[in-house]
Amino acid sequence: MSIPVLLVEDDRELRRTLSEALRVEGYQVLSSASLADARAILAANRLDPTRCPRLILLDLNLPDGDGAGLLNDLRELRAALPVAVLVLSARFADQEKVAMLDRGADDYLVKPFSLSELLARMRVALRHHGARMPAARTKYRNASLEIDLEARSVRRDGEPVRLTPTEYRLLARLVRQAGQVVTHRQLLRDVWGPEQIDQVHYLRLYMAQLRAKLEPLPSEPTLLLTEPGVGYRLADPS
Amino acid sequence: MDSQALLREDPVPTRPTHARAWPGLLVWGLTWGLMILAHEALGLGNLALMLVLASALGGLWLGSAPSLALGVASVGAFNWLFVPPRFTFHVQLQQDLLLLLATLSVSTIVGLLMTRLRRVAATESVRARHVSDLARLAGRLRESESREALPGIFLAELTRVTGASCAVLMDGPSPREALPDAARVLWAGDPDGIERAGLVAMRSESGPLGPGTGRRETLPALYLTLRSGPRSVGAALVREARSMVASGEVHHLQEMADLFGKEVEHFEAVRVAQTATATLGEQRIRTTLLAAIAHDFRTPLATIAGAASAVQDQLERLTPEQIREHLRAVIEETRALNRVTAHTLQLARLDASASRLETQWESLDEILAASLSRARRGFPGRQLTLELAPALPLVRCDPLLIGLLIDNLLDNALRYSPNGSPIRIDALIRTGHIVLRVMDEGPGIPASQRGEIFEPFRRLGTVANGEADTAPEPGGRRGFGLGLAVCRAVARVHAFRLWVEDGPPHGSHFCLEIPILEQPSCPAEDPDRESVE
């Protein structure tokens, strides 16, 4: 059974190209050109499990507003059903994009993006929302790195690595959303607490420490990736 | 009251030109003393001449009435005392009568002439003072750098000329001529509430009000209008004007006010002309830039159009390899177009909002790692090495802009150096700065062009020794007209220094100097407490 995906994009050509490409990949695509349309589609399909969208591709530059309103509306739906949201943005340095991530969007893509990038991010997002309840990832394995959160074990090339409590908490937070970007704000809030959400320099220092301990070549990381201006991402193991 | 009409009258001196009359009286006294003492030795003729002399000299100090009175009285006394028969008014000899009459006439005329001469001299001196006041005011106003300074200058001059405290109101520029430094209403001299209301009301008046003007004589201050033609520029007032202003000075003050009005208009006109010239200059630069950018956009578009339409039109006749090749071209040119777009947007953005830079504490390691991985994806097979000093301090910057800067430097290095040559990146600490270097072993940049290459659309031209031309460029020369210009704009907006040096034995070292700031503190953590395996 193919996975239903809701595409919210106002540019006609882009909408057609993406819909076609996604259908070829086996997705069931519902497309809309505005927030109003998107809401209508969601309302019509939310009760049918075979047609309710499991992933929403949301362009930020819509004629009837930014996607923040839609994200708010989705909160109720997403409490009951797993729905992933990928934000499509035309600008790199977009505060709006970071705000959307903080509000619950799963990941983002900057136009122009290639199909392979899009498909990869979609796969990761769907995996994170695979079960009824958002599953917390507890195991991560990629190249030389092996992490088991339940056993509180971190191994590099089979050898255990000593991490400070803060380093461990930071790594664990990234593991929970492996493959997806976690914003600075989310990391600071979840690791250091809500009063520290502005202390970006904590992240710089601790990520450097993690890279030094876990990366084969810390100066050219392949596991602990930086998304400039947005946050950090633990590389997708697949 | 038309101030122009009033100007044609002679201004009356405000102060008595000299308060002293006693030298005049002294002269008369001395003369009479001398006449009485020496009348035996001097003849009548000499005595008469002495009278005339006294009248002339006395006229230097005495007013016309006293001078005249003294003259007539002296002739009478002369008659009584000296003209035979003495001690009578009777004149015996006819020639003595002639002498008397002549003496009387001449001394009267001389006295009157002296008075008139003094008055004319005083008038001229006042006029000269007025002219010098106006010239000085005009000079100071012309020298002013800003419109906001003009009321202060006028206030200073007004205070100096009147010796009283004053206040000035100047309007903002007229909406027709919107100037870059448009100001609202300006006040000078601390007028109180009532005075402010008065000044505001004066703007609709056409002439001065207050003491000495003939209108609203009972006002406590003298109000002047500041006009440039039909348009009001503001108003001014002189406090305690009643005590020292005579009608002549009021006209002069209004003259100064009129001059101010004209100078304001002149100032605004000059500014408008300067702005227009600057705008014209900017537009010329913009036109040139637009032409060059249009070329850099259109060229990849042309390739995309060609390749895509070829696939569409010739689909049945093309092998999969050929189709794949066309599509490769489309993707490649799309990347080039994306790059030109990003550069153009960045340049425009950096141009527009130079001060609104969003900085965070950033790790150069992270920014460089990201740029390096992008460069490796774009140029697989090229040798790129990174040497960073350990524990580099955090820097405050916009990570996307600095990332773009490094991307461009790497792109430049990769395209302008031969395929097998290595590219090195290092970051060292040198006296309070981090110096980041992107180093290639290409042909290098001649010293004469090191400043120019950061200009938009300057490419290395053919150099006399042909070095620049022979550099093989795997990616082609296109799309980099803007790259270094963006680097410079990014460096400039961060106030980081960016320059290029020669690399021995050949090649370019592009250097970025970043100041090291006081590092933010981090909460201490005991590494051994409850650590994790």
PDB file of C-alpha atoms in Angstrom, chain A residues 49-237:
ATOM      1  CA  PRO A  49      -6.189   5.578   7.566  1.00  0.00           C
ATOM      2  CA  THR A  50      -5.397   4.599   4.002  1.00  0.00           C
ATOM      3  CA  ARG A  51      -5.702   8.137   2.730  1.00  0.00           C
ATOM      4  CA  CYS A  52      -4.683  10.314   5.648  1.00  0.00           C
ATOM      5  CA  PRO A  53      -1.325  11.876   4.736  1.00  0.00           C
ATOM      6  CA  ARG A  54       1.601  10.449   6.685  1.00  0.00           C
ATOM      7  CA  LEU A  55       3.937  13.160   5.471  1.00  0.00           C
ATOM      8  CA  ILE A  56       3.394  16.775   4.491  1.00  0.00           C
ATOM      9  CA  LEU A  57       5.752  18.700   2.192  1.00  0.00           C
ATOM     10  CA  LEU A  58       5.077  22.308   3.140  1.00  0.00           C
ATOM     11  CA  ASP A  59       6.342  25.240   1.107  1.00  0.00           C
ATOM     12  CA  LEU A  60       6.852  28.315   3.243  1.00  0.00           C
ATOM     13  CA  ASN A  61       5.945  30.899   0.655  1.00  0.00           C
ATOM     14  CA  LEU A  62       2.259  30.290   0.169  1.00  0.00           C
ATOM     15  CA  PRO A  63      -0.230  32.846  -1.148  1.00  0.00           C
ATOM     16  CA  ASP A  64      -2.460  32.624   1.920  1.00  0.00           C
ATOM     17  CA  GLY A  65       0.104  32.770   4.670  1.00  0.00           C
ATOM     18  CA  ASP A  66       3.093  30.966   6.107  1.00  0.00           C
ATOM     19  CA  GLY A  67       2.887  27.372   7.218  1.00  0.00           C
ATOM     20  CA  ALA A  68       2.965  28.168  10.930  1.00  0.00           C
ATOM     21  CA  GLY A  69      -0.821  28.241  11.060  1.00  0.00           C
ATOM     22  CA  LEU A  70      -0.998  24.808   9.499  1.00  0.00           C
ATOM     23  CA  LEU A  71       1.508  23.398  11.957  1.00  0.00           C
ATOM     24  CA  ASN A  72      -0.658  24.629  14.799  1.00  0.00           C
ATOM     25  CA  ASP A  73      -3.728  23.033  13.255  1.00  0.00           C
ATOM     26  CA  LEU A  74      -1.832  19.788  12.835  1.00  0.00           C
ATOM     27  CA  ARG A  75      -0.925  19.517  16.477  1.00  0.00           C
ATOM     28  CA  GLU A  76      -4.180  17.822  17.366  1.00  0.00           C
ATOM     29  CA  LEU A  77      -3.994  15.485  14.420  1.00  0.00           C
ATOM     30  CA  ARG A  78      -0.366  14.646  15.098  1.00  0.00           C
ATOM     31  CA  ALA A  79      -1.168  13.742  18.681  1.00  0.00           C
ATOM     32  CA  ALA A  80      -3.296  10.887  17.383  1.00  0.00           C
ATOM     33  CA  LEU A  81      -1.585   9.984  14.128  1.00  0.00           C
ATOM     34  CA  PRO A  82       2.031  10.046  13.047  1.00  0.00           C
ATOM     35  CA  VAL A  83       2.370  12.815  10.477  1.00  0.00           C
ATOM     36  CA  ALA A  84       5.800  14.031   9.456  1.00  0.00           C
ATOM     37  CA  VAL A  85       6.293  17.574   8.176  1.00  0.00           C
ATOM     38  CA  LEU A  86       9.091  18.658   5.846  1.00  0.00           C
ATOM     39  CA  VAL A  87       9.455  22.383   5.246  1.00  0.00           C
ATOM     40  CA  LEU A  88      10.492  23.597   1.780  1.00  0.00           C
ATOM     41  CA  SER A  89      12.172  26.982   1.871  1.00  0.00           C
ATOM     42  CA  ALA A  90      13.578  29.236  -0.825  1.00  0.00           C
ATOM     43  CA  ARG A  91      16.051  30.963   1.450  1.00  0.00           C
ATOM     44  CA  PHE A  92      18.991  29.691   3.408  1.00  0.00           C
ATOM     45  CA  ALA A  93      19.103  32.216   6.176  1.00  0.00           C
ATOM     46  CA  ASP A  94      15.488  31.888   7.099  1.00  0.00           C
ATOM     47  CA  GLN A  95      14.421  32.526  10.659  1.00  0.00           C
ATOM     48  CA  GLU A  96      11.007  31.323   9.668  1.00  0.00           C
ATOM     49  CA  LYS A  97      12.399  27.918   8.821  1.00  0.00           C
ATOM     50  CA  VAL A  98      14.112  27.577  12.201  1.00  0.00           C
ATOM     51  CA  ALA A  99      10.926  28.704  13.906  1.00  0.00           C
ATOM     52  CA  MET A 100       8.988  26.005  12.075  1.00  0.00           C
ATOM     53  CA  LEU A 101      11.486  23.385  13.174  1.00  0.00           C
ATOM     54  CA  ASP A 102      11.151  24.590  16.750  1.00  0.00           C
ATOM     55  CA  ARG A 103       7.398  24.321  16.444  1.00  0.00           C
ATOM     56  CA  GLY A 104       7.496  20.715  15.401  1.00  0.00           C
ATOM     57  CA  ALA A 105       8.444  20.437  11.735  1.00  0.00           C
ATOM     58  CA  ASP A 106      10.685  17.429  11.263  1.00  0.00           C
ATOM     59  CA  ASP A 107      13.195  18.686   8.747  1.00  0.00           C
ATOM     60  CA  TYR A 108      13.739  21.179   5.947  1.00  0.00           C
ATOM     61  CA  LEU A 109      14.989  21.403   2.399  1.00  0.00           C
ATOM     62  CA  VAL A 110      16.284  24.463   0.608  1.00  0.00           C
ATOM     63  CA  LYS A 111      15.248  25.033  -2.994  1.00  0.00           C
ATOM     64  CA  PRO A 112      16.528  24.028  -5.416  1.00  0.00           C
ATOM     65  CA  PHE A 113      16.951  20.492  -4.120  1.00  0.00           C
ATOM     66  CA  SER A 114      17.528  17.284  -5.970  1.00  0.00           C
ATOM     67  CA  LEU A 115      15.066  14.441  -5.922  1.00  0.00           C
ATOM     68  CA  SER A 116      17.501  12.166  -4.129  1.00  0.00           C
ATOM     69  CA  GLU A 117      17.877  14.687  -1.284  1.00  0.00           C
ATOM     70  CA  LEU A 118      14.119  14.955  -0.971  1.00  0.00           C
ATOM     71  CA  LEU A 119      13.585  11.193  -0.965  1.00  0.00           C
ATOM     72  CA  ALA A 120      16.292  10.650   1.622  1.00  0.00           C
ATOM     73  CA  ARG A 121      14.792  13.213   4.006  1.00  0.00           C
ATOM     74  CA  MET A 122      11.345  11.801   3.457  1.00  0.00           C
ATOM     75  CA  ARG A 123      12.547   8.300   4.309  1.00  0.00           C
ATOM     76  CA  VAL A 124      14.120   9.473   7.537  1.00  0.00           C
ATOM     77  CA  ALA A 125      11.054  11.458   8.524  1.00  0.00           C
ATOM     78  CA  LEU A 126       8.700   8.568   7.848  1.00  0.00           C
ATOM     79  CA  ARG A 127      10.896   6.211   9.788  1.00  0.00           C
ATOM     80  CA  HIS A 128      10.719   8.504  12.794  1.00  0.00           C
ATOM     81  CA  HIS A 129       6.964   8.531  12.580  1.00  0.00           C
ATOM     82  CA  GLY A 130       6.606   4.853  11.749  1.00  0.00           C
ATOM     83  CA  ALA A 131       4.518   3.713  14.678  1.00  0.00           C
ATOM     84  CA  ARG A 132       1.316   5.126  16.159  1.00  0.00           C
ATOM     85  CA  MET A 133       3.260   6.904  18.829  1.00  0.00           C
ATOM     86  CA  PRO A 134       6.417   8.648  17.762  1.00  0.00           C
ATOM     87  CA  ALA A 135       9.028   6.019  18.470  1.00  0.00           C
ATOM     88  CA  ALA A 136      12.070   7.154  20.360  1.00  0.00           C
ATOM     89  CA  ARG A 137      15.149   5.785  18.719  1.00  0.00           C
ATOM     90  CA  THR A 138      17.290   4.028  21.206  1.00  0.00           C
ATOM     91  CA  LYS A 139      19.881   2.379  18.998  1.00  0.00           C
ATOM     92  CA  TYR A 140      22.175   3.930  16.445  1.00  0.00           C
ATOM     93  CA  ARG A 141      24.834   2.298  14.347  1.00  0.00           C
ATOM     94  CA  ASN A 142      26.782   4.029  11.620  1.00  0.00           C
ATOM     95  CA  ALA A 143      30.237   3.104  10.351  1.00  0.00           C
ATOM     96  CA  SER A 144      32.532   3.006  13.398  1.00  0.00           C
ATOM     97  CA  LEU A 145      29.980   4.353  15.871  1.00  0.00           C
ATOM     98  CA  GLU A 146      27.611   2.208  17.943  1.00  0.00           C
ATOM     99  CA  ILE A 147      25.205   3.726  20.424  1.00  0.00           C
ATOM    100  CA  ASP A 148      22.701   1.959  22.668  1.00  0.00           C
ATOM    101  CA  LEU A 149      20.730   4.392  24.811  1.00  0.00           C
ATOM    102  CA  GLU A 150      19.030   1.700  26.901  1.00  0.00           C
ATOM    103  CA  ALA A 151      22.340   0.197  27.866  1.00  0.00           C
ATOM    104  CA  ARG A 152      23.929   3.645  28.087  1.00  0.00           C
ATOM    105  CA  SER A 153      26.755   2.443  25.891  1.00  0.00           C
ATOM    106  CA  VAL A 154      28.754   4.365  23.291  1.00  0.00           C
ATOM    107  CA  ARG A 155      31.386   2.492  21.332  1.00  0.00           C
ATOM    108  CA  ARG A 156      33.801   3.575  18.667  1.00  0.00           C
ATOM    109  CA  ASP A 157      35.460   0.835  16.673  1.00  0.00           C
ATOM    110  CA  GLY A 158      34.214  -1.543  19.345  1.00  0.00           C
ATOM    111  CA  GLU A 159      36.003   0.327  22.144  1.00  0.00           C
ATOM    112  CA  PRO A 160      33.937   2.083  24.818  1.00  0.00           C
ATOM    113  CA  VAL A 161      34.155   5.872  24.851  1.00  0.00           C
ATOM    114  CA  ARG A 162      34.034   7.945  28.047  1.00  0.00           C
ATOM    115  CA  LEU A 163      31.611  10.849  27.818  1.00  0.00           C
ATOM    116  CA  THR A 164      30.723  13.416  30.442  1.00  0.00           C
ATOM    117  CA  PRO A 165      27.069  13.484  31.479  1.00  0.00           C
ATOM    118  CA  THR A 166      26.379  16.565  29.388  1.00  0.00           C
ATOM    119  CA  GLU A 167      28.102  15.136  26.330  1.00  0.00           C
ATOM    120  CA  TYR A 168      26.034  11.991  26.684  1.00  0.00           C
ATOM    121  CA  ARG A 169      22.767  13.882  27.013  1.00  0.00           C
ATOM    122  CA  LEU A 170      23.606  15.904  23.912  1.00  0.00           C
ATOM    123  CA  LEU A 171      24.458  12.779  21.911  1.00  0.00           C
ATOM    124  CA  ALA A 172      21.304  11.034  23.094  1.00  0.00           C
ATOM    125  CA  ARG A 173      19.154  13.942  21.988  1.00  0.00           C
ATOM    126  CA  LEU A 174      20.660  13.739  18.512  1.00  0.00           C
ATOM    127  CA  VAL A 175      20.220   9.952  18.424  1.00  0.00           C
ATOM    128  CA  ARG A 176      16.513  10.289  19.212  1.00  0.00           C
ATOM    129  CA  GLN A 177      16.113  12.127  15.898  1.00  0.00           C
ATOM    130  CA  ALA A 178      18.896  10.444  13.986  1.00  0.00           C
ATOM    131  CA  GLY A 179      18.997  11.613  10.377  1.00  0.00           C
ATOM    132  CA  GLN A 180      16.950  14.726  11.139  1.00  0.00           C
ATOM    133  CA  VAL A 181      18.071  18.205  12.059  1.00  0.00           C
ATOM    134  CA  VAL A 182      17.621  19.299  15.659  1.00  0.00           C
ATOM    135  CA  THR A 183      17.614  23.069  16.131  1.00  0.00           C
ATOM    136  CA  HIS A 184      19.943  24.912  18.508  1.00  0.00           C
ATOM    137  CA  ARG A 185      16.985  25.879  20.600  1.00  0.00           C
ATOM    138  CA  GLN A 186      15.703  22.318  20.909  1.00  0.00           C
ATOM    139  CA  LEU A 187      19.130  21.018  21.870  1.00  0.00           C
ATOM    140  CA  LEU A 188      19.773  23.710  24.440  1.00  0.00           C
ATOM    141  CA  ARG A 189      16.312  23.321  25.936  1.00  0.00           C
ATOM    142  CA  ASP A 190      16.449  19.545  26.172  1.00  0.00           C
ATOM    143  CA  VAL A 191      20.043  19.227  27.377  1.00  0.00           C
ATOM    144  CA  TRP A 192      20.600  22.366  29.481  1.00  0.00           C
ATOM    145  CA  GLY A 193      17.116  23.595  30.239  1.00  0.00           C
ATOM    146  CA  PRO A 194      14.732  26.276  28.980  1.00  0.00           C
ATOM    147  CA  GLU A 195      16.691  29.169  30.535  1.00  0.00           C
ATOM    148  CA  GLN A 196      19.702  28.348  28.396  1.00  0.00           C
ATOM    149  CA  ILE A 197      18.148  28.467  24.948  1.00  0.00           C
ATOM    150  CA  ASP A 198      20.306  31.449  23.935  1.00  0.00           C
ATOM    151  CA  GLN A 199      23.674  29.988  24.943  1.00  0.00           C
ATOM    152  CA  VAL A 200      24.667  28.779  21.499  1.00  0.00           C
ATOM    153  CA  HIS A 201      28.330  28.702  22.492  1.00  0.00           C
ATOM    154  CA  TYR A 202      27.625  25.717  24.795  1.00  0.00           C
ATOM    155  CA  LEU A 203      26.735  23.755  21.678  1.00  0.00           C
ATOM    156  CA  ARG A 204      29.848  24.823  19.830  1.00  0.00           C
ATOM    157  CA  LEU A 205      32.102  23.689  22.631  1.00  0.00           C
ATOM    158  CA  TYR A 206      30.317  20.410  23.402  1.00  0.00           C
ATOM    159  CA  MET A 207      29.853  19.382  19.779  1.00  0.00           C
ATOM    160  CA  ALA A 208      33.583  19.962  19.280  1.00  0.00           C
ATOM    161  CA  GLN A 209      34.252  17.669  22.239  1.00  0.00           C
ATOM    162  CA  LEU A 210      31.924  15.003  20.832  1.00  0.00           C
ATOM    163  CA  ARG A 211      33.529  15.217  17.427  1.00  0.00           C
ATOM    164  CA  ALA A 212      36.962  14.865  18.967  1.00  0.00           C
ATOM    165  CA  LYS A 213      35.871  11.732  20.805  1.00  0.00           C
ATOM    166  CA  LEU A 214      33.703  10.053  18.186  1.00  0.00           C
ATOM    167  CA  GLU A 215      34.719  11.135  14.673  1.00  0.00           C
ATOM    168  CA  PRO A 216      37.442   9.288  12.788  1.00  0.00           C
ATOM    169  CA  LEU A 217      38.593  12.681  11.456  1.00  0.00           C
ATOM    170  CA  PRO A 218      37.191  15.392  13.734  1.00  0.00           C
ATOM    171  CA  SER A 219      38.055  18.208  11.310  1.00  0.00           C
ATOM    172  CA  GLU A 220      35.933  16.598   8.584  1.00  0.00           C
ATOM    173  CA  PRO A 221      32.976  15.080  10.382  1.00  0.00           C
ATOM    174  CA  THR A 222      30.822  12.447   8.725  1.00  0.00           C
ATOM    175  CA  LEU A 223      28.604  11.573  11.690  1.00  0.00           C
ATOM    176  CA  LEU A 224      28.008  14.737  13.709  1.00  0.00           C
ATOM    177  CA  LEU A 225      26.953  17.186  10.983  1.00  0.00           C
ATOM    178  CA  THR A 226      26.453  20.933  11.339  1.00  0.00           C
ATOM    179  CA  GLU A 227      23.521  22.701   9.691  1.00  0.00           C
ATOM    180  CA  PRO A 228      24.736  26.330   9.744  1.00  0.00           C
ATOM    181  CA  GLY A 229      22.285  28.766  11.195  1.00  0.00           C
ATOM    182  CA  VAL A 230      19.864  25.962  12.100  1.00  0.00           C
ATOM    183  CA  GLY A 231      21.256  23.191  14.301  1.00  0.00           C
ATOM    184  CA  TYR A 232      22.908  19.785  14.189  1.00  0.00           C
ATOM    185  CA  ARG A 233      22.141  16.452  12.594  1.00  0.00           C
ATOM    186  CA  LEU A 234      23.365  12.964  13.353  1.00  0.00           C
ATOM    187  CA  ALA A 235      24.012  11.344   9.969  1.00  0.00           C
ATOM    188  CA  ASP A 236      21.361   8.975   8.741  1.00  0.00           C
ATOM    189  CA  PRO A 237      22.767   5.477   9.045  1.00  0.00           C
TER     190      PRO A 237
END
